[in-house]
Amino acid sequence: MIQLSIHVRNTPAGPVIELGGELDHHSAPEVRGRLPGLDLRPGQQLVIDLAGLTFCDSSGITVLIAARNRASAAGASIALAAVPDQVSRIFRIVGLTQIFPTHPSADAAEAAWTSTDG
């Protein structure tokens, strides 16, 4: 089992969560636990950078949906960056491509961001 690394950084567009390793039933609670503490304001964008992700199971998908709900509750948007092929495939199968905008990188997600606040 590869440990999950979590790095959170703030940008003018909003927080970026960089995940590396395996996002599964063992590590998903740690990611979920970080969501309430994010400095996320109305109009900002939460970016989840999956460039370093090597595995994601249904628990990981559930955490991504929880992150989307956290962003929505804060009046912010969400975007996924550098989504691995296997995760993209799962998203297409279960219809999540409609609710998660994706970008090739966290920088591209930030560049595409426009404030939805006023």
Short mmCIF file of N, CA and C in Angstrom, two decimals, residues 49-101:
data_model
loop_
_atom_site.label_atom_id
_atom_site.label_comp_id
_atom_site.label_asym_id
_atom_site.label_seq_id
_atom_site.Cartn_x
_atom_site.Cartn_y
_atom_site.Cartn_z
N ASP A 49 -5.78 18.58 -7.43
CA ASP A 49 -4.75 18.16 -8.39
C ASP A 49 -4.45 16.69 -8.17
N LEU A 50 -4.78 15.88 -9.16
CA LEU A 50 -4.63 14.43 -9.06
C LEU A 50 -3.41 13.91 -9.81
N ALA A 51 -2.49 14.79 -10.15
CA ALA A 51 -1.32 14.39 -10.96
C ALA A 51 -0.55 13.25 -10.33
N GLY A 52 -0.44 13.22 -9.01
CA GLY A 52 0.35 12.19 -8.35
C GLY A 52 -0.45 10.98 -7.91
N LEU A 53 -1.72 10.93 -8.26
CA LEU A 53 -2.57 9.81 -7.83
C LEU A 53 -2.23 8.55 -8.60
N THR A 54 -2.02 7.45 -7.88
CA THR A 54 -1.72 6.18 -8.53
C THR A 54 -2.89 5.21 -8.49
N PHE A 55 -3.86 5.47 -7.59
CA PHE A 55 -5.02 4.59 -7.44
C PHE A 55 -6.16 5.36 -6.82
N CYS A 56 -7.38 5.07 -7.25
CA CYS A 56 -8.57 5.69 -6.66
C CYS A 56 -9.71 4.69 -6.71
N ASP A 57 -10.28 4.38 -5.54
CA ASP A 57 -11.42 3.47 -5.52
C ASP A 57 -12.70 4.26 -5.26
N SER A 58 -13.80 3.57 -4.99
CA SER A 58 -15.08 4.24 -4.80
C SER A 58 -15.06 5.17 -3.59
N SER A 59 -14.27 4.86 -2.57
CA SER A 59 -14.15 5.75 -1.42
C SER A 59 -13.51 7.07 -1.83
N GLY A 60 -12.54 6.99 -2.73
CA GLY A 60 -11.89 8.19 -3.24
C GLY A 60 -12.85 9.04 -4.06
N ILE A 61 -13.65 8.39 -4.89
CA ILE A 61 -14.65 9.11 -5.68
C ILE A 61 -15.63 9.81 -4.74
N THR A 62 -16.03 9.13 -3.67
CA THR A 62 -16.95 9.70 -2.69
C THR A 62 -16.35 10.95 -2.04
N VAL A 63 -15.04 10.92 -1.77
CA VAL A 63 -14.38 12.09 -1.18
C VAL A 63 -14.35 13.25 -2.18
N LEU A 64 -14.15 12.96 -3.44
CA LEU A 64 -14.17 14.03 -4.45
C LEU A 64 -15.56 14.67 -4.52
N ILE A 65 -16.60 13.85 -4.40
CA ILE A 65 -17.97 14.39 -4.37
C ILE A 65 -18.18 15.22 -3.09
N ALA A 66 -17.63 14.76 -1.97
CA ALA A 66 -17.72 15.53 -0.72
C ALA A 66 -17.01 16.88 -0.88
N ALA A 67 -15.89 16.90 -1.59
CA ALA A 67 -15.16 18.15 -1.83
C ALA A 67 -16.01 19.08 -2.69
N ARG A 68 -16.68 18.52 -3.67
CA ARG A 68 -17.58 19.32 -4.51
C ARG A 68 -18.69 19.93 -3.66
N ASN A 69 -19.25 19.12 -2.76
CA ASN A 69 -20.32 19.61 -1.88
C ASN A 69 -19.80 20.70 -0.96
N ARG A 70 -18.57 20.56 -0.47
CA ARG A 70 -17.96 21.57 0.41
C ARG A 70 -17.79 22.88 -0.36
N ALA A 71 -17.31 22.79 -1.60
CA ALA A 71 -17.14 23.99 -2.42
C ALA A 71 -18.49 24.65 -2.67
N SER A 72 -19.48 23.86 -3.01
CA SER A 72 -20.81 24.39 -3.28
C SER A 72 -21.39 25.10 -2.05
N ALA A 73 -21.21 24.49 -0.89
CA ALA A 73 -21.72 25.08 0.35
C ALA A 73 -21.04 26.42 0.65
N ALA A 74 -19.80 26.58 0.19
CA ALA A 74 -19.05 27.81 0.42
C ALA A 74 -19.32 28.85 -0.67
N GLY A 75 -20.16 28.50 -1.64
CA GLY A 75 -20.42 29.42 -2.75
C GLY A 75 -19.28 29.45 -3.75
N ALA A 76 -18.50 28.39 -3.79
CA ALA A 76 -17.34 28.30 -4.67
C ALA A 76 -17.57 27.20 -5.71
N SER A 77 -16.68 27.14 -6.67
CA SER A 77 -16.73 26.09 -7.68
C SER A 77 -15.61 25.09 -7.41
N ILE A 78 -15.60 24.02 -8.18
CA ILE A 78 -14.54 23.01 -8.04
C ILE A 78 -14.05 22.64 -9.43
N ALA A 79 -12.78 22.27 -9.49
CA ALA A 79 -12.20 21.76 -10.74
C ALA A 79 -11.18 20.68 -10.37
N LEU A 80 -11.08 19.69 -11.22
CA LEU A 80 -10.07 18.65 -11.04
C LEU A 80 -8.96 18.89 -12.06
N ALA A 81 -7.74 18.63 -11.63
CA ALA A 81 -6.59 18.83 -12.51
C ALA A 81 -5.81 17.54 -12.66
N ALA A 82 -5.28 17.32 -13.85
CA ALA A 82 -4.41 16.17 -14.15
C ALA A 82 -5.05 14.85 -13.72
N VAL A 83 -6.28 14.64 -14.15
CA VAL A 83 -7.02 13.43 -13.78
C VAL A 83 -6.41 12.22 -14.49
N PRO A 84 -5.97 11.20 -13.71
CA PRO A 84 -5.40 10.01 -14.34
C PRO A 84 -6.45 9.29 -15.21
N ASP A 85 -5.97 8.58 -16.23
CA ASP A 85 -6.87 7.89 -17.16
C ASP A 85 -7.87 6.98 -16.47
N GLN A 86 -7.41 6.20 -15.47
CA GLN A 86 -8.33 5.26 -14.85
C GLN A 86 -9.44 5.98 -14.10
N VAL A 87 -9.16 7.15 -13.54
CA VAL A 87 -10.18 7.93 -12.84
C VAL A 87 -11.13 8.56 -13.87
N SER A 88 -10.58 9.06 -14.96
CA SER A 88 -11.42 9.61 -16.04
C SER A 88 -12.40 8.57 -16.54
N ARG A 89 -11.93 7.35 -16.69
CA ARG A 89 -12.78 6.27 -17.17
C ARG A 89 -13.93 6.02 -16.20
N ILE A 90 -13.62 5.97 -14.91
CA ILE A 90 -14.66 5.77 -13.89
C ILE A 90 -15.67 6.92 -13.95
N PHE A 91 -15.17 8.15 -14.07
CA PHE A 91 -16.06 9.31 -14.12
C PHE A 91 -17.00 9.22 -15.31
N ARG A 92 -16.48 8.79 -16.46
CA ARG A 92 -17.34 8.65 -17.64
C ARG A 92 -18.40 7.59 -17.42
N ILE A 93 -18.01 6.47 -16.84
CA ILE A 93 -18.94 5.35 -16.63
C ILE A 93 -20.08 5.75 -15.70
N VAL A 94 -19.77 6.45 -14.62
CA VAL A 94 -20.81 6.79 -13.63
C VAL A 94 -21.42 8.17 -13.85
N GLY A 95 -21.01 8.87 -14.91
CA GLY A 95 -21.64 10.13 -15.26
C GLY A 95 -21.17 11.34 -14.47
N LEU A 96 -19.98 11.27 -13.88
CA LEU A 96 -19.49 12.40 -13.09
C LEU A 96 -18.77 13.45 -13.91
N THR A 97 -18.58 13.19 -15.19
CA THR A 97 -17.91 14.19 -16.03
C THR A 97 -18.76 15.45 -16.14
N GLN A 98 -20.05 15.32 -15.90
CA GLN A 98 -20.94 16.48 -15.99
C GLN A 98 -20.76 17.45 -14.81
N ILE A 99 -20.31 16.94 -13.66
CA ILE A 99 -20.25 17.79 -12.46
C ILE A 99 -18.84 18.21 -12.06
N PHE A 100 -17.84 17.66 -12.73
CA PHE A 100 -16.45 18.00 -12.42
C PHE A 100 -15.75 18.56 -13.65
N PRO A 101 -15.59 19.88 -13.73
CA PRO A 101 -14.74 20.41 -14.81
C PRO A 101 -13.32 19.89 -14.60
#
